[in-house]
Amino acid sequence: MSQADILVLYYSRYGATRDLARLIAEGIESVPGANARLRTVAAISTVCESTESAVPSDGAPYAEYTDLQECIGLALGSPTRFGNMAAPMKYFWDGSSSEWLNGALIGKPACVFTSTGSLHGGQESTLLTMMIPLLHHGMMIMGLPYSEPDLMSTTTGGSPYGLTHLAHADGRAPISPEEQRLARAQGKRLAQTALKLTLGSK
């Protein structure tokens, strides 16, 4: 069986959301036949003349809308900004009208993840609002079931709506063992579901 790409699309300012994305990718690639395609989005600026380099200085390449068309599933991640996704990620989705018109994402499974500076800093509202554009695109939203025991024991991040991480105000808190296991579990579950849906349609 050829490898099928699952898009792990994220924005990260200080690195915590990027680290979650990499753990989710590990979970995806633990499933035979699944490949994680890591992509990020460029920062945006209020200065109209300010632009990012066409290629990031490090980390994952910038996402293109063809990545949405080619993937069989999506894990979407962003740090929390006042209970919502960060502006660079919102900007990317605001430009996806062509994919919406073409139905490029209809029927594909998706999950969401986030990182916050405080435990009650909008983790769950960020996850829920990140789901909204995915629902408009016709995607099938997946959470984390309570069959994952870490959801009941974690004192940092973790939610039935999707993976979360408590980074603290300086953004430097390490990803806890519970968060790591939940990240890999979410990636694995997404990959298994995406493959079942794809193979079942052939």
PDB file of C-alpha atoms in Angstrom:
ATOM      1  CA  MET A   1       0.000   0.000   0.000  1.00  0.00           C
ATOM      2  CA  SER A   2       1.359   3.444  -0.927  1.00  0.00           C
ATOM      3  CA  GLN A   3       1.760   6.084   1.747  1.00  0.00           C
ATOM      4  CA  ALA A   4      -1.235   8.407   2.182  1.00  0.00           C
ATOM      5  CA  ASP A   5      -0.565  11.953   3.384  1.00  0.00           C
ATOM      6  CA  ILE A   6      -2.268  13.400   6.429  1.00  0.00           C
ATOM      7  CA  LEU A   7      -1.697  17.131   6.781  1.00  0.00           C
ATOM      8  CA  VAL A   8      -0.492  18.441  10.146  1.00  0.00           C
ATOM      9  CA  LEU A   9      -0.996  22.183   9.747  1.00  0.00           C
ATOM     10  CA  TYR A  10       0.054  24.510  12.553  1.00  0.00           C
ATOM     11  CA  TYR A  11       1.183  27.971  13.550  1.00  0.00           C
ATOM     12  CA  SER A  12       3.644  28.344  16.405  1.00  0.00           C
ATOM     13  CA  ARG A  13       5.165  31.501  17.876  1.00  0.00           C
ATOM     14  CA  TYR A  14       7.412  30.091  20.601  1.00  0.00           C
ATOM     15  CA  GLY A  15       7.607  26.410  19.657  1.00  0.00           C
ATOM     16  CA  ALA A  16       5.068  24.661  21.878  1.00  0.00           C
ATOM     17  CA  THR A  17       2.434  24.171  19.172  1.00  0.00           C
ATOM     18  CA  ARG A  18       5.163  23.022  16.779  1.00  0.00           C
ATOM     19  CA  ASP A  19       6.259  20.404  19.308  1.00  0.00           C
ATOM     20  CA  LEU A  20       2.662  19.174  19.641  1.00  0.00           C
ATOM     21  CA  ALA A  21       2.456  18.932  15.845  1.00  0.00           C
ATOM     22  CA  ARG A  22       5.568  16.768  15.752  1.00  0.00           C
ATOM     23  CA  LEU A  23       4.147  14.428  18.387  1.00  0.00           C
ATOM     24  CA  ILE A  24       0.884  14.129  16.471  1.00  0.00           C
ATOM     25  CA  ALA A  25       2.944  13.343  13.369  1.00  0.00           C
ATOM     26  CA  GLU A  26       4.636  10.527  15.283  1.00  0.00           C
ATOM     27  CA  GLY A  27       1.222   9.108  16.090  1.00  0.00           C
ATOM     28  CA  ILE A  28       0.165   9.354  12.451  1.00  0.00           C
ATOM     29  CA  GLU A  29       3.274   7.583  11.229  1.00  0.00           C
ATOM     30  CA  SER A  30       2.847   4.773  13.743  1.00  0.00           C
ATOM     31  CA  VAL A  31      -0.006   3.606  11.502  1.00  0.00           C
ATOM     32  CA  PRO A  32       1.171   1.551   8.498  1.00  0.00           C
ATOM     33  CA  GLY A  33       0.349   3.317   5.230  1.00  0.00           C
ATOM     34  CA  ALA A  34       0.067   6.792   6.763  1.00  0.00           C
ATOM     35  CA  ASN A  35       2.492   9.666   6.264  1.00  0.00           C
ATOM     36  CA  ALA A  36       2.449  12.984   8.146  1.00  0.00           C
ATOM     37  CA  ARG A  37       2.874  16.083   5.979  1.00  0.00           C
ATOM     38  CA  LEU A  38       4.009  18.843   8.386  1.00  0.00           C
ATOM     39  CA  ARG A  39       3.221  22.398   7.266  1.00  0.00           C
ATOM     40  CA  THR A  40       3.100  25.797   8.937  1.00  0.00           C
ATOM     41  CA  VAL A  41       1.789  29.242   7.990  1.00  0.00           C
ATOM     42  CA  ALA A  42       3.654  32.527   7.788  1.00  0.00           C
ATOM     43  CA  ALA A  43       3.311  35.220  10.423  1.00  0.00           C
ATOM     44  CA  ILE A  44       1.315  38.285   9.394  1.00  0.00           C
ATOM     45  CA  SER A  45       1.977  41.928  10.186  1.00  0.00           C
ATOM     46  CA  THR A  46       0.012  45.164  10.505  1.00  0.00           C
ATOM     47  CA  VAL A  47       2.728  46.729   8.344  1.00  0.00           C
ATOM     48  CA  CYS A  48       1.514  46.328   4.765  1.00  0.00           C
ATOM     49  CA  GLU A  49       5.022  46.263   3.299  1.00  0.00           C
ATOM     50  CA  SER A  50       6.244  43.577   5.709  1.00  0.00           C
ATOM     51  CA  THR A  51       6.576  40.118   4.163  1.00  0.00           C
ATOM     52  CA  GLU A  52       7.994  36.788   5.221  1.00  0.00           C
ATOM     53  CA  SER A  53      10.652  34.935   3.272  1.00  0.00           C
ATOM     54  CA  ALA A  54       9.192  32.468   0.777  1.00  0.00           C
ATOM     55  CA  VAL A  55      10.879  29.659   2.715  1.00  0.00           C
ATOM     56  CA  PRO A  56      10.904  29.492   6.544  1.00  0.00           C
ATOM     57  CA  SER A  57      14.322  29.780   8.154  1.00  0.00           C
ATOM     58  CA  ASP A  58      13.700  26.497   9.979  1.00  0.00           C
ATOM     59  CA  GLY A  59      11.007  23.924  10.615  1.00  0.00           C
ATOM     60  CA  ALA A  60       8.201  22.845   8.317  1.00  0.00           C
ATOM     61  CA  PRO A  61       7.556  24.436   4.906  1.00  0.00           C
ATOM     62  CA  TYR A  62       4.720  26.906   4.483  1.00  0.00           C
ATOM     63  CA  ALA A  63       1.383  25.352   3.596  1.00  0.00           C
ATOM     64  CA  GLU A  64      -0.106  25.702   0.148  1.00  0.00           C
ATOM     65  CA  TYR A  65      -3.759  25.172  -0.662  1.00  0.00           C
ATOM     66  CA  THR A  66      -2.794  22.138  -2.714  1.00  0.00           C
ATOM     67  CA  ASP A  67      -1.866  20.518   0.615  1.00  0.00           C
ATOM     68  CA  LEU A  68      -5.551  20.650   1.561  1.00  0.00           C
ATOM     69  CA  GLN A  69      -6.537  19.039  -1.721  1.00  0.00           C
ATOM     70  CA  GLU A  70      -3.966  16.245  -1.521  1.00  0.00           C
ATOM     71  CA  CYS A  71      -4.378  15.182   2.120  1.00  0.00           C
ATOM     72  CA  ILE A  72      -6.757  12.461   3.300  1.00  0.00           C
ATOM     73  CA  GLY A  73      -7.047  13.970   6.781  1.00  0.00           C
ATOM     74  CA  LEU A  74      -6.054  17.059   8.748  1.00  0.00           C
ATOM     75  CA  ALA A  75      -4.688  17.912  12.196  1.00  0.00           C
ATOM     76  CA  LEU A  76      -4.976  21.669  12.747  1.00  0.00           C
ATOM     77  CA  GLY A  77      -3.069  23.458  15.508  1.00  0.00           C
ATOM     78  CA  SER A  78      -2.667  27.004  16.778  1.00  0.00           C
ATOM     79  CA  PRO A  79      -1.755  28.763  19.994  1.00  0.00           C
ATOM     80  CA  THR A  80      -4.619  30.490  21.759  1.00  0.00           C
ATOM     81  CA  ARG A  81      -5.226  34.180  21.144  1.00  0.00           C
ATOM     82  CA  PHE A  82      -8.027  35.425  23.395  1.00  0.00           C
ATOM     83  CA  GLY A  83      -9.873  32.137  23.130  1.00  0.00           C
ATOM     84  CA  ASN A  84      -9.455  31.792  19.390  1.00  0.00           C
ATOM     85  CA  MET A  85      -6.896  30.684  16.819  1.00  0.00           C
ATOM     86  CA  ALA A  86      -3.976  32.984  16.021  1.00  0.00           C
ATOM     87  CA  ALA A  87      -4.397  35.504  13.199  1.00  0.00           C
ATOM     88  CA  PRO A  88      -1.921  33.813  10.797  1.00  0.00           C
ATOM     89  CA  MET A  89      -3.946  30.601  10.867  1.00  0.00           C
ATOM     90  CA  LYS A  90      -7.237  32.466  10.482  1.00  0.00           C
ATOM     91  CA  TYR A  91      -5.720  34.346   7.534  1.00  0.00           C
ATOM     92  CA  PHE A  92      -4.814  31.058   5.839  1.00  0.00           C
ATOM     93  CA  TRP A  93      -8.359  29.721   6.170  1.00  0.00           C
ATOM     94  CA  ASP A  94      -9.854  33.011   5.016  1.00  0.00           C
ATOM     95  CA  GLY A  95      -8.080  32.386   1.722  1.00  0.00           C
ATOM     96  CA  SER A  96      -9.477  28.899   1.178  1.00  0.00           C
ATOM     97  CA  SER A  97     -12.646  29.867  -0.707  1.00  0.00           C
ATOM     98  CA  SER A  98     -11.554  28.020  -3.851  1.00  0.00           C
ATOM     99  CA  GLU A  99     -11.141  24.770  -1.898  1.00  0.00           C
ATOM    100  CA  TRP A 100     -14.545  25.346  -0.299  1.00  0.00           C
ATOM    101  CA  LEU A 101     -16.176  25.895  -3.694  1.00  0.00           C
ATOM    102  CA  ASN A 102     -14.510  22.762  -5.066  1.00  0.00           C
ATOM    103  CA  GLY A 103     -15.404  20.652  -2.027  1.00  0.00           C
ATOM    104  CA  ALA A 104     -11.764  19.652  -1.604  1.00  0.00           C
ATOM    105  CA  LEU A 105     -12.145  18.742   2.073  1.00  0.00           C
ATOM    106  CA  ILE A 106     -15.650  17.291   2.159  1.00  0.00           C
ATOM    107  CA  GLY A 107     -15.781  13.993   4.033  1.00  0.00           C
ATOM    108  CA  LYS A 108     -12.173  14.090   5.264  1.00  0.00           C
ATOM    109  CA  PRO A 109     -11.543  13.613   9.010  1.00  0.00           C
ATOM    110  CA  ALA A 110      -9.947  16.383  11.052  1.00  0.00           C
ATOM    111  CA  CYS A 111      -8.809  17.072  14.599  1.00  0.00           C
ATOM    112  CA  VAL A 112      -7.602  20.226  16.359  1.00  0.00           C
ATOM    113  CA  PHE A 113      -4.980  21.072  18.979  1.00  0.00           C
ATOM    114  CA  THR A 114      -3.746  24.126  20.867  1.00  0.00           C
ATOM    115  CA  SER A 115      -1.290  25.492  23.418  1.00  0.00           C
ATOM    116  CA  THR A 116      -2.047  28.143  26.036  1.00  0.00           C
ATOM    117  CA  GLY A 117      -0.157  30.151  28.621  1.00  0.00           C
ATOM    118  CA  SER A 118      -2.599  29.403  31.430  1.00  0.00           C
ATOM    119  CA  LEU A 119      -4.771  26.437  32.329  1.00  0.00           C
ATOM    120  CA  HIS A 120      -8.008  28.382  31.886  1.00  0.00           C
ATOM    121  CA  GLY A 121      -6.717  30.600  29.101  1.00  0.00           C
ATOM    122  CA  GLY A 122      -9.204  29.580  26.433  1.00  0.00           C
ATOM    123  CA  GLN A 123      -8.034  26.078  25.522  1.00  0.00           C
ATOM    124  CA  GLU A 124     -11.455  24.615  24.833  1.00  0.00           C
ATOM    125  CA  SER A 125     -12.936  27.724  23.193  1.00  0.00           C
ATOM    126  CA  THR A 126      -9.945  27.801  20.851  1.00  0.00           C
ATOM    127  CA  LEU A 127     -10.502  24.183  19.885  1.00  0.00           C
ATOM    128  CA  LEU A 128     -14.207  24.739  19.313  1.00  0.00           C
ATOM    129  CA  THR A 129     -13.734  27.871  17.207  1.00  0.00           C
ATOM    130  CA  MET A 130     -11.026  26.173  15.156  1.00  0.00           C
ATOM    131  CA  MET A 131     -13.591  23.545  14.222  1.00  0.00           C
ATOM    132  CA  ILE A 132     -15.938  26.093  12.619  1.00  0.00           C
ATOM    133  CA  PRO A 133     -14.107  26.643   9.296  1.00  0.00           C
ATOM    134  CA  LEU A 134     -13.500  22.898   9.067  1.00  0.00           C
ATOM    135  CA  LEU A 135     -17.229  22.253   9.409  1.00  0.00           C
ATOM    136  CA  HIS A 136     -17.887  24.824   6.675  1.00  0.00           C
ATOM    137  CA  HIS A 137     -15.518  22.805   4.489  1.00  0.00           C
ATOM    138  CA  GLY A 138     -17.531  19.651   5.187  1.00  0.00           C
ATOM    139  CA  MET A 139     -14.895  17.910   7.285  1.00  0.00           C
ATOM    140  CA  MET A 140     -15.650  15.240   9.884  1.00  0.00           C
ATOM    141  CA  ILE A 141     -14.436  16.427  13.300  1.00  0.00           C
ATOM    142  CA  MET A 142     -12.752  13.979  15.647  1.00  0.00           C
ATOM    143  CA  GLY A 143     -12.043  14.497  19.332  1.00  0.00           C
ATOM    144  CA  LEU A 144     -10.227  12.472  21.967  1.00  0.00           C
ATOM    145  CA  PRO A 145     -12.412   9.816  23.641  1.00  0.00           C
ATOM    146  CA  TYR A 146     -12.298   9.082  27.358  1.00  0.00           C
ATOM    147  CA  SER A 147     -10.984   5.643  26.514  1.00  0.00           C
ATOM    148  CA  GLU A 148      -7.679   7.542  26.689  1.00  0.00           C
ATOM    149  CA  PRO A 149      -6.997   7.295  30.454  1.00  0.00           C
ATOM    150  CA  ASP A 150      -4.748  10.364  30.441  1.00  0.00           C
ATOM    151  CA  LEU A 151      -7.804  12.568  29.942  1.00  0.00           C
ATOM    152  CA  MET A 152      -8.900  11.688  33.457  1.00  0.00           C
ATOM    153  CA  SER A 153      -5.493  12.074  35.113  1.00  0.00           C
ATOM    154  CA  THR A 154      -3.824  15.012  33.377  1.00  0.00           C
ATOM    155  CA  THR A 155      -3.182  18.160  35.427  1.00  0.00           C
ATOM    156  CA  THR A 156      -1.797  20.105  32.460  1.00  0.00           C
ATOM    157  CA  GLY A 157      -3.408  19.831  29.027  1.00  0.00           C
ATOM    158  CA  GLY A 158      -5.903  17.502  27.420  1.00  0.00           C
ATOM    159  CA  SER A 159      -9.539  17.788  26.342  1.00  0.00           C
ATOM    160  CA  PRO A 160     -12.193  15.610  24.718  1.00  0.00           C
ATOM    161  CA  TYR A 161     -12.360  18.305  22.009  1.00  0.00           C
ATOM    162  CA  GLY A 162      -8.705  17.744  21.133  1.00  0.00           C
ATOM    163  CA  LEU A 163      -5.143  17.886  22.369  1.00  0.00           C
ATOM    164  CA  THR A 164      -4.057  20.848  24.511  1.00  0.00           C
ATOM    165  CA  HIS A 165      -0.829  21.869  26.216  1.00  0.00           C
ATOM    166  CA  LEU A 166      -0.228  24.165  29.187  1.00  0.00           C
ATOM    167  CA  ALA A 167       2.879  26.126  28.184  1.00  0.00           C
ATOM    168  CA  HIS A 168       2.776  28.722  31.034  1.00  0.00           C
ATOM    169  CA  ALA A 169       3.220  32.459  30.525  1.00  0.00           C
ATOM    170  CA  ASP A 170       6.758  32.199  29.154  1.00  0.00           C
ATOM    171  CA  GLY A 171       5.760  29.415  26.749  1.00  0.00           C
ATOM    172  CA  ARG A 172       8.581  27.202  27.953  1.00  0.00           C
ATOM    173  CA  ALA A 173       6.866  24.501  30.013  1.00  0.00           C
ATOM    174  CA  PRO A 174       7.819  21.053  28.704  1.00  0.00           C
ATOM    175  CA  ILE A 175       5.119  18.879  27.211  1.00  0.00           C
ATOM    176  CA  SER A 176       4.005  16.582  30.020  1.00  0.00           C
ATOM    177  CA  PRO A 177       4.030  12.782  29.662  1.00  0.00           C
ATOM    178  CA  GLU A 178       0.204  12.815  29.593  1.00  0.00           C
ATOM    179  CA  GLU A 179       0.156  15.429  26.848  1.00  0.00           C
ATOM    180  CA  GLN A 180       2.706  13.465  24.845  1.00  0.00           C
ATOM    181  CA  ARG A 181       0.644  10.291  25.015  1.00  0.00           C
ATOM    182  CA  LEU A 182      -2.538  12.152  24.099  1.00  0.00           C
ATOM    183  CA  ALA A 183      -0.776  13.782  21.133  1.00  0.00           C
ATOM    184  CA  ARG A 184       0.374  10.457  19.732  1.00  0.00           C
ATOM    185  CA  ALA A 185      -3.036   8.900  20.408  1.00  0.00           C
ATOM    186  CA  GLN A 186      -4.799  11.711  18.553  1.00  0.00           C
ATOM    187  CA  GLY A 187      -2.488  11.354  15.560  1.00  0.00           C
ATOM    188  CA  LYS A 188      -2.896   7.586  15.505  1.00  0.00           C
ATOM    189  CA  ARG A 189      -6.685   7.804  15.708  1.00  0.00           C
ATOM    190  CA  LEU A 190      -6.808  10.371  12.911  1.00  0.00           C
ATOM    191  CA  ALA A 191      -4.621   8.233  10.654  1.00  0.00           C
ATOM    192  CA  GLN A 192      -6.585   5.051  11.299  1.00  0.00           C
ATOM    193  CA  THR A 193      -9.865   6.802  10.541  1.00  0.00           C
ATOM    194  CA  ALA A 194      -8.546   8.561   7.436  1.00  0.00           C
ATOM    195  CA  LEU A 195      -7.231   5.309   5.999  1.00  0.00           C
ATOM    196  CA  LYS A 196     -10.481   3.463   6.707  1.00  0.00           C
ATOM    197  CA  LEU A 197     -12.498   6.192   4.984  1.00  0.00           C
ATOM    198  CA  THR A 198     -10.143   6.336   2.011  1.00  0.00           C
ATOM    199  CA  LEU A 199      -9.860   2.582   1.490  1.00  0.00           C
ATOM    200  CA  GLY A 200     -13.580   2.148   2.042  1.00  0.00           C
ATOM    201  CA  SER A 201     -14.314   4.528  -0.819  1.00  0.00           C
ATOM    202  CA  LYS A 202     -12.313   2.530  -3.367  1.00  0.00           C
TER     203      LYS A 202
END
